[in-house]
Amino acid sequence: MEDFSDEECNTGLYLGLGIKKEKKKPKLMNKPCFDLAFELCPKSEAIKVHNSHNNNNNNNSERFSLEYYPNATTCSTDSDNNNNNTDRRKKLRLTKEQSAMLENTFKLHNTLNPVQKKTLADQLKLKTRQIEVWFQNRRARTKLKQTEIDYELLKKQCQNLSDENKRLKKELQELKVRQSPLCPQRLSKPVCSSCDQKLLKRNEDNNNN
DNA sequence: AGGGTCAAGAGGAACC
DNA sequence: GGTTCCTCTTGACCCT
């Protein structure tokens, strides 16, 4: 990988320039779109490939692939984006090995000091900034996941409390009815099932002692 | 086509 | 003032 300045790194300009990437799937586009892209990006090393194998669909228009263009600093491939696209981002995909290594490191410590960052960056052939960003995003993902878990837990607790509240309200209502002078089974003392349970437990404890 | 994922950008807060 | 982190957003890419 070429060495890029931090500025290049921070602005994302290094992307698509020097990083060895897995072979990208060719981006398919119609001939006019391809020609426009090629016109906007004459210095690119885009390889124009006629997709003869792609003729099985009903679309009769000619289709081409725009292969990865390693030496292109600015290149437009979208016909709807007609500015000069100098700031077009190319998405970096970490390899399985890089992701695994980052994950393992994250398990050990979810923040890194500058030395650790540099070491890891060297090991993975990435910029320290990329390591930093990965850890930031990873922390954010962890937090989001935890928030979701907490939310589900609170929802469950809330539901339980709501059920309990309903039950107690019902019990109170029953007690009120039973205390009414008009009730044939009128109670001399107010009793509820909670009190009953407490009383029962106390009696059991007394018996055990 | 639209939604999901994730690397990276941007801006602000906290810390020294 | 510089650095690091958090949070929200953007944009590329992938999948259905």
PDB file of C-alpha atoms (C1' of nucleotides) in Angstrom:
ATOM      1  CA  MET A   1       0.000   0.000   0.000  1.00  0.00           C
ATOM      2  CA  GLU A   2       1.248   3.443  -0.798  1.00  0.00           C
ATOM      3  CA  ASP A   3       1.880   5.813   2.041  1.00  0.00           C
ATOM      4  CA  PHE A   4      -0.615   8.634   2.184  1.00  0.00           C
ATOM      5  CA  SER A   5      -0.561  11.712   4.303  1.00  0.00           C
ATOM      6  CA  ASP A   6      -2.963  11.988   7.183  1.00  0.00           C
ATOM      7  CA  GLU A   7      -4.739  14.712   5.289  1.00  0.00           C
ATOM      8  CA  GLU A   8      -5.309  12.421   2.351  1.00  0.00           C
ATOM      9  CA  CYS A   9      -6.321   9.784   4.763  1.00  0.00           C
ATOM     10  CA  ASN A  10      -8.757  12.066   6.581  1.00  0.00           C
ATOM     11  CA  THR A  11     -10.374  13.282   3.409  1.00  0.00           C
ATOM     12  CA  GLY A  12     -10.672   9.794   2.087  1.00  0.00           C
ATOM     13  CA  LEU A  13      -8.591  10.579  -0.999  1.00  0.00           C
ATOM     14  CA  TYR A  14      -6.425   7.568  -0.448  1.00  0.00           C
ATOM     15  CA  LEU A  15      -9.372   5.363  -1.097  1.00  0.00           C
ATOM     16  CA  GLY A  16      -9.375   3.803  -4.468  1.00  0.00           C
ATOM     17  CA  LEU A  17      -5.826   4.917  -5.101  1.00  0.00           C
ATOM     18  CA  GLY A  18      -3.469   2.496  -3.570  1.00  0.00           C
ATOM     19  CA  ILE A  19      -5.262   0.035  -1.386  1.00  0.00           C
ATOM     20  CA  LYS A  20      -5.167  -3.465  -2.705  1.00  0.00           C
ATOM     21  CA  LYS A  21      -8.712  -4.618  -2.695  1.00  0.00           C
ATOM     22  CA  GLU A  22     -10.568  -7.762  -3.427  1.00  0.00           C
ATOM     23  CA  LYS A  23     -11.639  -7.897  -7.015  1.00  0.00           C
ATOM     24  CA  LYS A  24     -14.750  -5.853  -7.258  1.00  0.00           C
ATOM     25  CA  LYS A  25     -17.817  -6.975  -9.052  1.00  0.00           C
ATOM     26  CA  PRO A  26     -17.950  -5.053 -12.299  1.00  0.00           C
ATOM     27  CA  LYS A  27     -20.448  -2.267 -12.173  1.00  0.00           C
ATOM     28  CA  LEU A  28     -22.967  -2.705 -14.915  1.00  0.00           C
ATOM     29  CA  MET A  29     -24.240   0.258 -16.810  1.00  0.00           C
ATOM     30  CA  ASN A  30     -25.888   1.060 -20.095  1.00  0.00           C
ATOM     31  CA  LYS A  31     -23.668   2.101 -22.975  1.00  0.00           C
ATOM     32  CA  PRO A  32     -24.507   5.831 -22.833  1.00  0.00           C
ATOM     33  CA  CYS A  33     -23.805   5.888 -19.105  1.00  0.00           C
ATOM     34  CA  PHE A  34     -20.540   4.116 -19.631  1.00  0.00           C
ATOM     35  CA  ASP A  35     -19.473   6.502 -22.367  1.00  0.00           C
ATOM     36  CA  LEU A  36     -20.310   9.468 -20.177  1.00  0.00           C
ATOM     37  CA  ALA A  37     -18.358   7.998 -17.296  1.00  0.00           C
ATOM     38  CA  PHE A  38     -15.413   7.335 -19.563  1.00  0.00           C
ATOM     39  CA  GLU A  39     -15.616  10.851 -20.957  1.00  0.00           C
ATOM     40  CA  LEU A  40     -15.635  12.329 -17.449  1.00  0.00           C
ATOM     41  CA  CYS A  41     -12.745  10.140 -16.495  1.00  0.00           C
ATOM     42  CA  PRO A  42     -10.457   9.816 -19.513  1.00  0.00           C
ATOM     43  CA  LYS A  43      -7.361   9.143 -17.437  1.00  0.00           C
ATOM     44  CA  SER A  44      -8.902   6.178 -15.732  1.00  0.00           C
ATOM     45  CA  GLU A  45      -7.797   2.700 -16.433  1.00  0.00           C
ATOM     46  CA  ALA A  46     -11.368   1.625 -16.719  1.00  0.00           C
ATOM     47  CA  ILE A  47     -11.726  -1.427 -18.796  1.00  0.00           C
ATOM     48  CA  LYS A  48     -14.678  -1.399 -21.073  1.00  0.00           C
ATOM     49  CA  VAL A  49     -16.059  -4.900 -21.171  1.00  0.00           C
ATOM     50  CA  HIS A  50     -18.972  -5.880 -23.291  1.00  0.00           C
ATOM     51  CA  ASN A  51     -21.221  -8.141 -21.253  1.00  0.00           C
ATOM     52  CA  SER A  52     -22.304 -10.568 -23.908  1.00  0.00           C
ATOM     53  CA  HIS A  53     -23.158 -13.078 -21.208  1.00  0.00           C
ATOM     54  CA  ASN A  54     -25.674 -10.653 -19.841  1.00  0.00           C
ATOM     55  CA  ASN A  55     -28.031 -10.853 -22.752  1.00  0.00           C
ATOM     56  CA  ASN A  56     -30.410 -13.240 -21.087  1.00  0.00           C
ATOM     57  CA  ASN A  57     -32.586 -10.463 -19.761  1.00  0.00           C
ATOM     58  CA  ASN A  58     -35.202  -8.649 -21.788  1.00  0.00           C
ATOM     59  CA  ASN A  59     -33.254  -5.447 -21.839  1.00  0.00           C
ATOM     60  CA  ASN A  60     -32.001  -5.020 -25.374  1.00  0.00           C
ATOM     61  CA  SER A  61     -29.736  -2.103 -24.604  1.00  0.00           C
ATOM     62  CA  GLU A  62     -26.013  -2.792 -24.785  1.00  0.00           C
ATOM     63  CA  ARG A  63     -24.431  -3.212 -21.377  1.00  0.00           C
ATOM     64  CA  PHE A  64     -20.842  -2.791 -20.277  1.00  0.00           C
ATOM     65  CA  SER A  65     -18.873  -3.298 -17.127  1.00  0.00           C
ATOM     66  CA  LEU A  66     -16.727  -0.581 -15.655  1.00  0.00           C
ATOM     67  CA  GLU A  67     -13.925  -2.452 -13.970  1.00  0.00           C
ATOM     68  CA  TYR A  68     -12.033  -1.083 -11.024  1.00  0.00           C
ATOM     69  CA  TYR A  69      -9.882   1.862 -12.005  1.00  0.00           C
ATOM     70  CA  PRO A  70      -6.795   1.858  -9.811  1.00  0.00           C
ATOM     71  CA  ASN A  71      -5.114   4.946 -11.220  1.00  0.00           C
ATOM     72  CA  ALA A  72      -8.128   7.171 -11.439  1.00  0.00           C
ATOM     73  CA  THR A  73      -8.072   9.987  -8.928  1.00  0.00           C
ATOM     74  CA  THR A  74     -11.440  11.333  -9.899  1.00  0.00           C
ATOM     75  CA  CYS A  75     -13.935   9.405 -11.779  1.00  0.00           C
ATOM     76  CA  SER A  76     -17.653   9.601 -12.220  1.00  0.00           C
ATOM     77  CA  THR A  77     -19.646   6.545 -12.957  1.00  0.00           C
ATOM     78  CA  ASP A  78     -23.155   7.760 -12.289  1.00  0.00           C
ATOM     79  CA  SER A  79     -24.938   9.547 -15.013  1.00  0.00           C
ATOM     80  CA  ASP A  80     -27.113  11.355 -12.484  1.00  0.00           C
ATOM     81  CA  ASN A  81     -24.132  12.817 -10.730  1.00  0.00           C
ATOM     82  CA  ASN A  82     -22.821  15.309 -13.206  1.00  0.00           C
ATOM     83  CA  ASN A  83     -20.425  17.340 -11.091  1.00  0.00           C
ATOM     84  CA  ASN A  84     -16.735  16.599 -11.331  1.00  0.00           C
ATOM     85  CA  ASN A  85     -16.936  14.190  -8.419  1.00  0.00           C
ATOM     86  CA  THR A  86     -13.580  15.043  -6.922  1.00  0.00           C
ATOM     87  CA  ASP A  87     -14.951  14.105  -3.530  1.00  0.00           C
ATOM     88  CA  ARG A  88     -16.472  10.819  -4.570  1.00  0.00           C
ATOM     89  CA  ARG A  89     -15.923   8.291  -1.811  1.00  0.00           C
ATOM     90  CA  LYS A  90     -14.840   4.760  -2.484  1.00  0.00           C
ATOM     91  CA  LYS A  91     -15.897   2.376   0.194  1.00  0.00           C
ATOM     92  CA  LEU A  92     -13.186   0.366   1.836  1.00  0.00           C
ATOM     93  CA  ARG A  93     -14.146  -3.196   2.643  1.00  0.00           C
ATOM     94  CA  LEU A  94     -12.015  -4.759   5.321  1.00  0.00           C
ATOM     95  CA  THR A  95     -10.886  -8.294   4.638  1.00  0.00           C
ATOM     96  CA  LYS A  96     -12.070 -11.160   6.824  1.00  0.00           C
ATOM     97  CA  GLU A  97      -8.636 -11.340   8.398  1.00  0.00           C
ATOM     98  CA  GLN A  98      -8.600  -7.619   9.171  1.00  0.00           C
ATOM     99  CA  SER A  99     -12.089  -7.730  10.658  1.00  0.00           C
ATOM    100  CA  ALA A 100     -11.259 -10.778  12.759  1.00  0.00           C
ATOM    101  CA  MET A 101      -8.111  -9.180  14.093  1.00  0.00           C
ATOM    102  CA  LEU A 102      -9.952  -5.960  14.915  1.00  0.00           C
ATOM    103  CA  GLU A 103     -12.740  -7.887  16.632  1.00  0.00           C
ATOM    104  CA  ASN A 104     -10.270  -9.858  18.715  1.00  0.00           C
ATOM    105  CA  THR A 105      -8.475  -6.698  19.757  1.00  0.00           C
ATOM    106  CA  PHE A 106     -11.767  -5.047  20.603  1.00  0.00           C
ATOM    107  CA  LYS A 107     -12.639  -7.947  22.890  1.00  0.00           C
ATOM    108  CA  LEU A 108      -9.454  -7.287  24.830  1.00  0.00           C
ATOM    109  CA  HIS A 109      -9.814  -3.505  25.024  1.00  0.00           C
ATOM    110  CA  ASN A 110     -12.472  -1.352  23.434  1.00  0.00           C
ATOM    111  CA  THR A 111     -10.237   1.700  23.286  1.00  0.00           C
ATOM    112  CA  LEU A 112      -6.632   1.852  22.164  1.00  0.00           C
ATOM    113  CA  ASN A 113      -3.791   4.116  23.068  1.00  0.00           C
ATOM    114  CA  PRO A 114      -1.777   5.694  20.224  1.00  0.00           C
ATOM    115  CA  VAL A 115       0.925   3.030  20.394  1.00  0.00           C
ATOM    116  CA  GLN A 116      -1.591   0.212  20.202  1.00  0.00           C
ATOM    117  CA  LYS A 117      -3.292   1.930  17.286  1.00  0.00           C
ATOM    118  CA  LYS A 118      -0.046   2.286  15.396  1.00  0.00           C
ATOM    119  CA  THR A 119       0.948  -1.300  16.043  1.00  0.00           C
ATOM    120  CA  LEU A 120      -2.388  -2.639  14.920  1.00  0.00           C
ATOM    121  CA  ALA A 121      -2.392  -0.370  11.879  1.00  0.00           C
ATOM    122  CA  ASP A 122       1.022  -1.676  10.871  1.00  0.00           C
ATOM    123  CA  GLN A 123      -0.056  -5.247  11.382  1.00  0.00           C
ATOM    124  CA  LEU A 124      -3.182  -4.833   9.287  1.00  0.00           C
ATOM    125  CA  LYS A 125      -1.585  -2.525   6.731  1.00  0.00           C
ATOM    126  CA  LEU A 126      -4.141   0.152   7.492  1.00  0.00           C
ATOM    127  CA  LYS A 127      -3.881   3.776   8.556  1.00  0.00           C
ATOM    128  CA  THR A 128      -4.113   4.587  12.252  1.00  0.00           C
ATOM    129  CA  ARG A 129      -7.039   6.800  11.369  1.00  0.00           C
ATOM    130  CA  GLN A 130      -8.832   3.775   9.937  1.00  0.00           C
ATOM    131  CA  ILE A 131      -8.198   1.817  13.118  1.00  0.00           C
ATOM    132  CA  GLU A 132      -9.505   4.759  15.120  1.00  0.00           C
ATOM    133  CA  VAL A 133     -12.640   5.021  12.995  1.00  0.00           C
ATOM    134  CA  TRP A 134     -13.249   1.282  13.176  1.00  0.00           C
ATOM    135  CA  PHE A 135     -13.070   1.359  16.974  1.00  0.00           C
ATOM    136  CA  GLN A 136     -15.341   4.379  17.126  1.00  0.00           C
ATOM    137  CA  ASN A 137     -17.921   2.709  14.936  1.00  0.00           C
ATOM    138  CA  ARG A 138     -17.542  -0.557  16.816  1.00  0.00           C
ATOM    139  CA  ARG A 139     -18.147   1.183  20.148  1.00  0.00           C
ATOM    140  CA  ALA A 140     -21.197   2.865  18.676  1.00  0.00           C
ATOM    141  CA  ARG A 141     -22.511  -0.489  17.453  1.00  0.00           C
ATOM    142  CA  THR A 142     -21.966  -2.055  20.870  1.00  0.00           C
ATOM    143  CA  LYS A 143     -23.744   0.804  22.550  1.00  0.00           C
ATOM    144  CA  LEU A 144     -26.650   0.604  20.160  1.00  0.00           C
ATOM    145  CA  LYS A 145     -26.964  -3.126  20.719  1.00  0.00           C
ATOM    146  CA  GLN A 146     -26.870  -2.625  24.487  1.00  0.00           C
ATOM    147  CA  THR A 147     -29.519   0.087  24.211  1.00  0.00           C
ATOM    148  CA  GLU A 148     -31.739  -2.328  22.309  1.00  0.00           C
ATOM    149  CA  ILE A 149     -31.222  -4.999  24.971  1.00  0.00           C
ATOM    150  CA  ASP A 150     -31.949  -2.494  27.759  1.00  0.00           C
ATOM    151  CA  TYR A 151     -35.042  -1.312  25.948  1.00  0.00           C
ATOM    152  CA  GLU A 152     -36.402  -4.862  25.649  1.00  0.00           C
ATOM    153  CA  LEU A 153     -35.678  -5.475  29.333  1.00  0.00           C
ATOM    154  CA  LEU A 154     -37.408  -2.274  30.396  1.00  0.00           C
ATOM    155  CA  LYS A 155     -40.340  -3.074  28.147  1.00  0.00           C
ATOM    156  CA  LYS A 156     -40.709  -6.447  29.827  1.00  0.00           C
ATOM    157  CA  GLN A 157     -40.418  -4.897  33.305  1.00  0.00           C
ATOM    158  CA  CYS A 158     -42.946  -2.265  32.371  1.00  0.00           C
ATOM    159  CA  GLN A 159     -45.338  -4.937  31.157  1.00  0.00           C
ATOM    160  CA  ASN A 160     -44.894  -6.902  34.387  1.00  0.00           C
ATOM    161  CA  LEU A 161     -45.569  -3.815  36.494  1.00  0.00           C
ATOM    162  CA  SER A 162     -48.567  -2.980  34.419  1.00  0.00           C
ATOM    163  CA  ASP A 163     -49.942  -6.496  34.891  1.00  0.00           C
ATOM    164  CA  GLU A 164     -49.296  -6.297  38.615  1.00  0.00           C
ATOM    165  CA  ASN A 165     -50.999  -2.921  38.776  1.00  0.00           C
ATOM    166  CA  LYS A 166     -54.046  -4.312  37.016  1.00  0.00           C
ATOM    167  CA  ARG A 167     -54.149  -7.273  39.341  1.00  0.00           C
ATOM    168  CA  LEU A 168     -53.923  -5.079  42.450  1.00  0.00           C
ATOM    169  CA  LYS A 169     -56.601  -2.743  41.180  1.00  0.00           C
ATOM    170  CA  LYS A 170     -58.876  -5.688  40.599  1.00  0.00           C
ATOM    171  CA  GLU A 171     -58.145  -7.021  44.056  1.00  0.00           C
ATOM    172  CA  LEU A 172     -58.894  -3.642  45.609  1.00  0.00           C
ATOM    173  CA  GLN A 173     -62.155  -3.493  43.756  1.00  0.00           C
ATOM    174  CA  GLU A 174     -63.114  -6.914  45.081  1.00  0.00           C
ATOM    175  CA  LEU A 175     -62.253  -5.894  48.610  1.00  0.00           C
ATOM    176  CA  LYS A 176     -64.374  -2.782  48.364  1.00  0.00           C
ATOM    177  CA  VAL A 177     -67.299  -4.871  47.251  1.00  0.00           C
ATOM    178  CA  ARG A 178     -66.835  -7.380  50.045  1.00  0.00           C
ATOM    179  CA  GLN A 179     -66.722  -4.621  52.643  1.00  0.00           C
ATOM    180  CA  SER A 180     -69.902  -3.098  51.485  1.00  0.00           C
ATOM    181  CA  PRO A 181     -72.752  -3.344  54.061  1.00  0.00           C
ATOM    182  CA  LEU A 182     -74.845  -4.841  51.297  1.00  0.00           C
ATOM    183  CA  CYS A 183     -72.486  -7.730  50.719  1.00  0.00           C
ATOM    184  CA  PRO A 184     -73.791 -11.002  52.175  1.00  0.00           C
ATOM    185  CA  GLN A 185     -70.248 -12.297  52.816  1.00  0.00           C
ATOM    186  CA  ARG A 186     -69.123  -9.119  54.432  1.00  0.00           C
ATOM    187  CA  LEU A 187     -65.715  -9.254  56.091  1.00  0.00           C
ATOM    188  CA  SER A 188     -65.014  -7.863  59.524  1.00  0.00           C
ATOM    189  CA  LYS A 189     -61.427  -7.154  58.578  1.00  0.00           C
ATOM    190  CA  PRO A 190     -60.079  -6.144  55.212  1.00  0.00           C
ATOM    191  CA  VAL A 191     -58.100  -9.006  53.724  1.00  0.00           C
ATOM    192  CA  CYS A 192     -56.355  -9.190  50.426  1.00  0.00           C
ATOM    193  CA  SER A 193     -54.522 -12.073  48.822  1.00  0.00           C
ATOM    194  CA  SER A 194     -51.155 -10.356  49.330  1.00  0.00           C
ATOM    195  CA  CYS A 195     -51.884 -10.028  53.056  1.00  0.00           C
ATOM    196  CA  ASP A 196     -53.102 -13.597  53.076  1.00  0.00           C
ATOM    197  CA  GLN A 197     -49.825 -14.759  51.581  1.00  0.00           C
ATOM    198  CA  LYS A 198     -47.780 -12.754  54.064  1.00  0.00           C
ATOM    199  CA  LEU A 199     -49.851 -14.120  56.912  1.00  0.00           C
ATOM    200  CA  LEU A 200     -49.455 -17.644  55.628  1.00  0.00           C
ATOM    201  CA  LYS A 201     -45.694 -17.253  55.364  1.00  0.00           C
ATOM    202  CA  ARG A 202     -45.462 -15.848  58.882  1.00  0.00           C
ATOM    203  CA  ASN A 203     -47.435 -18.772  60.256  1.00  0.00           C
ATOM    204  CA  GLU A 204     -45.214 -21.225  58.419  1.00  0.00           C
ATOM    205  CA  ASP A 205     -42.108 -19.539  59.824  1.00  0.00           C
ATOM    206  CA  ASN A 206     -43.542 -19.675  63.319  1.00  0.00           C
ATOM    207  CA  ASN A 207     -44.318 -23.344  62.923  1.00  0.00           C
ATOM    208  CA  ASN A 208     -40.812 -24.075  61.701  1.00  0.00           C
ATOM    209  CA  ASN A 209     -39.327 -22.347  64.716  1.00  0.00           C
TER     210      ASN A 209
ATOM    211  C1'  DA B   1     -35.919  -0.168  -6.248  1.00  0.00           C
ATOM    212  C1'  DG B   2     -35.430  -0.019  -1.591  1.00  0.00           C
ATOM    213  C1'  DG B   3     -33.514  -1.252   2.718  1.00  0.00           C
ATOM    214  C1'  DG B   4     -29.520  -2.704   5.523  1.00  0.00           C
ATOM    215  C1'  DT B   5     -24.711  -2.387   6.649  1.00  0.00           C
ATOM    216  C1'  DC B   6     -20.619  -0.062   7.547  1.00  0.00           C
ATOM    217  C1'  DA B   7     -16.447   2.983   6.585  1.00  0.00           C
ATOM    218  C1'  DA B   8     -15.798   7.601   6.750  1.00  0.00           C
ATOM    219  C1'  DG B   9     -17.069  12.724   7.319  1.00  0.00           C
ATOM    220  C1'  DA B  10     -18.429  16.450  10.344  1.00  0.00           C
ATOM    221  C1'  DG B  11     -19.200  18.857  14.420  1.00  0.00           C
ATOM    222  C1'  DG B  12     -19.209  19.398  19.157  1.00  0.00           C
ATOM    223  C1'  DA B  13     -17.945  18.031  24.055  1.00  0.00           C
ATOM    224  C1'  DA B  14     -14.499  16.633  27.345  1.00  0.00           C
ATOM    225  C1'  DC B  15     -10.038  16.301  28.846  1.00  0.00           C
ATOM    226  C1'  DC B  16      -5.269  17.638  29.438  1.00  0.00           C
TER     227       DC B  16
ATOM    228  C1'  DG C   1      -4.897  24.636  21.394  1.00  0.00           C
ATOM    229  C1'  DG C   2      -4.465  19.802  20.419  1.00  0.00           C
ATOM    230  C1'  DT C   3      -6.304  15.315  20.879  1.00  0.00           C
ATOM    231  C1'  DT C   4      -9.726  11.898  21.512  1.00  0.00           C
ATOM    232  C1'  DC C   5     -14.236  10.430  21.807  1.00  0.00           C
ATOM    233  C1'  DC C   6     -19.260  10.509  20.885  1.00  0.00           C
ATOM    234  C1'  DT C   7     -23.081  11.171  17.974  1.00  0.00           C
ATOM    235  C1'  DC C   8     -25.325  11.870  13.857  1.00  0.00           C
ATOM    236  C1'  DT C   9     -25.049  11.754   8.946  1.00  0.00           C
ATOM    237  C1'  DT C  10     -23.494  10.472   4.344  1.00  0.00           C
ATOM    238  C1'  DG C  11     -22.482   7.578   0.629  1.00  0.00           C
ATOM    239  C1'  DA C  12     -20.873   3.119  -1.419  1.00  0.00           C
ATOM    240  C1'  DC C  13     -21.994  -1.349  -1.754  1.00  0.00           C
ATOM    241  C1'  DC C  14     -24.657  -5.522  -1.123  1.00  0.00           C
ATOM    242  C1'  DC C  15     -28.797  -8.264  -0.927  1.00  0.00           C
ATOM    243  C1'  DT C  16     -33.524  -9.438  -1.807  1.00  0.00           C
TER     244       DT C  16
END
